[in-house]
XYZ file of C-alpha atoms in Angstrom:
87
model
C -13.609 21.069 38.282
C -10.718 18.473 38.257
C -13.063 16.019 35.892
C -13.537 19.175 33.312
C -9.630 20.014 33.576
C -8.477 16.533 32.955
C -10.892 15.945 30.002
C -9.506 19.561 28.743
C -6.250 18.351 28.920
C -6.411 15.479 26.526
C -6.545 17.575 23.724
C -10.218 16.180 22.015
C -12.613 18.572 20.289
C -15.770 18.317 22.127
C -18.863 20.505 22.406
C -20.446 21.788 25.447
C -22.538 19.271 25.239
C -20.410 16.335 24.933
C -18.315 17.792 27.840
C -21.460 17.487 29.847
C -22.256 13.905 29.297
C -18.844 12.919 30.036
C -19.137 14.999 33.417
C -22.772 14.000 33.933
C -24.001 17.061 34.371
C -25.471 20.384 32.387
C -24.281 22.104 29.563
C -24.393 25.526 31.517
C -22.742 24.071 34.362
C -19.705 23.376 32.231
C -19.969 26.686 30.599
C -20.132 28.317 33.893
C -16.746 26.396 34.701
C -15.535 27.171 31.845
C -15.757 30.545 32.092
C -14.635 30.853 35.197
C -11.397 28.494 34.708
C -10.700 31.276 31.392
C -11.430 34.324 33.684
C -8.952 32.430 36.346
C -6.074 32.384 33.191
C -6.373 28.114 33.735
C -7.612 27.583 30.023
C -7.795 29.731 26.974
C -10.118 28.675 24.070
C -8.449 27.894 21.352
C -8.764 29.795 18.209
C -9.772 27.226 14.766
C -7.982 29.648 11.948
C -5.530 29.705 10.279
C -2.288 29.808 11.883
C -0.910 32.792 9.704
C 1.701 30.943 8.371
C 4.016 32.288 5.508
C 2.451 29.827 2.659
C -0.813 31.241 3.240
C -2.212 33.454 0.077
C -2.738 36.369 0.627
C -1.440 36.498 4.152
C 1.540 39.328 3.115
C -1.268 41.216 1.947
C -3.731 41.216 4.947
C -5.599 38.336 2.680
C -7.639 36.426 4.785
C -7.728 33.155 2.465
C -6.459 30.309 4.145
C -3.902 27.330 2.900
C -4.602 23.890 3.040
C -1.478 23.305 5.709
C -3.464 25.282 7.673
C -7.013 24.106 7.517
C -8.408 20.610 7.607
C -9.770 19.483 4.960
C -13.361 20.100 5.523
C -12.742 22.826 7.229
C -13.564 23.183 11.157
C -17.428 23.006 10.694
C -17.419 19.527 12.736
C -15.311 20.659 15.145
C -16.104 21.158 18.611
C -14.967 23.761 20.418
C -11.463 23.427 21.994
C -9.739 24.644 25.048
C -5.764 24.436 25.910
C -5.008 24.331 29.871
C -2.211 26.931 30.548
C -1.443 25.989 33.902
């Protein structure tokens, strides 16, 4: 569990996958961690949107378009998924 958290903690995208040849193990193992380090308030997964900021159109109107300061530019189809570590 300290190997996932410290890799978490470094702040890299990485898939399940990834995650799991770093750890040497499964990709359901991780996920099982995972979860149970979210359902323990450790980590929370963080959300790849926009971040709602005031220069996004739309965003006074409910839009849900999205600003380039907000976005990368090819969007965050590449990214892995990403956790923060609360604790």
């Amino acid at each position: 569990m300290e190997s996932l958290l410290n890799l978490l903690k470094d702040g890299r995208s990485r898939s399940i996958e990834m995650l799991a040849s770093e750890l040497h193990t499964t990709g359901d193992d991780v996920l099982r961690k995972i979860e149970f380090l979210e359902r323990s308030g450790i980590v929370r997964r963080v959300v790849t949107s926009c971040s709602g900021c005031s220069s996004c159109p739309g965003n006074s109107k409910g839009g849900k378009k999205k600003c380039p300061a907000c976005m990368p530019k090819d969007g965050f189809k590449n990214m892995g998924i990403m956790w923060e570590v609360v604790i």
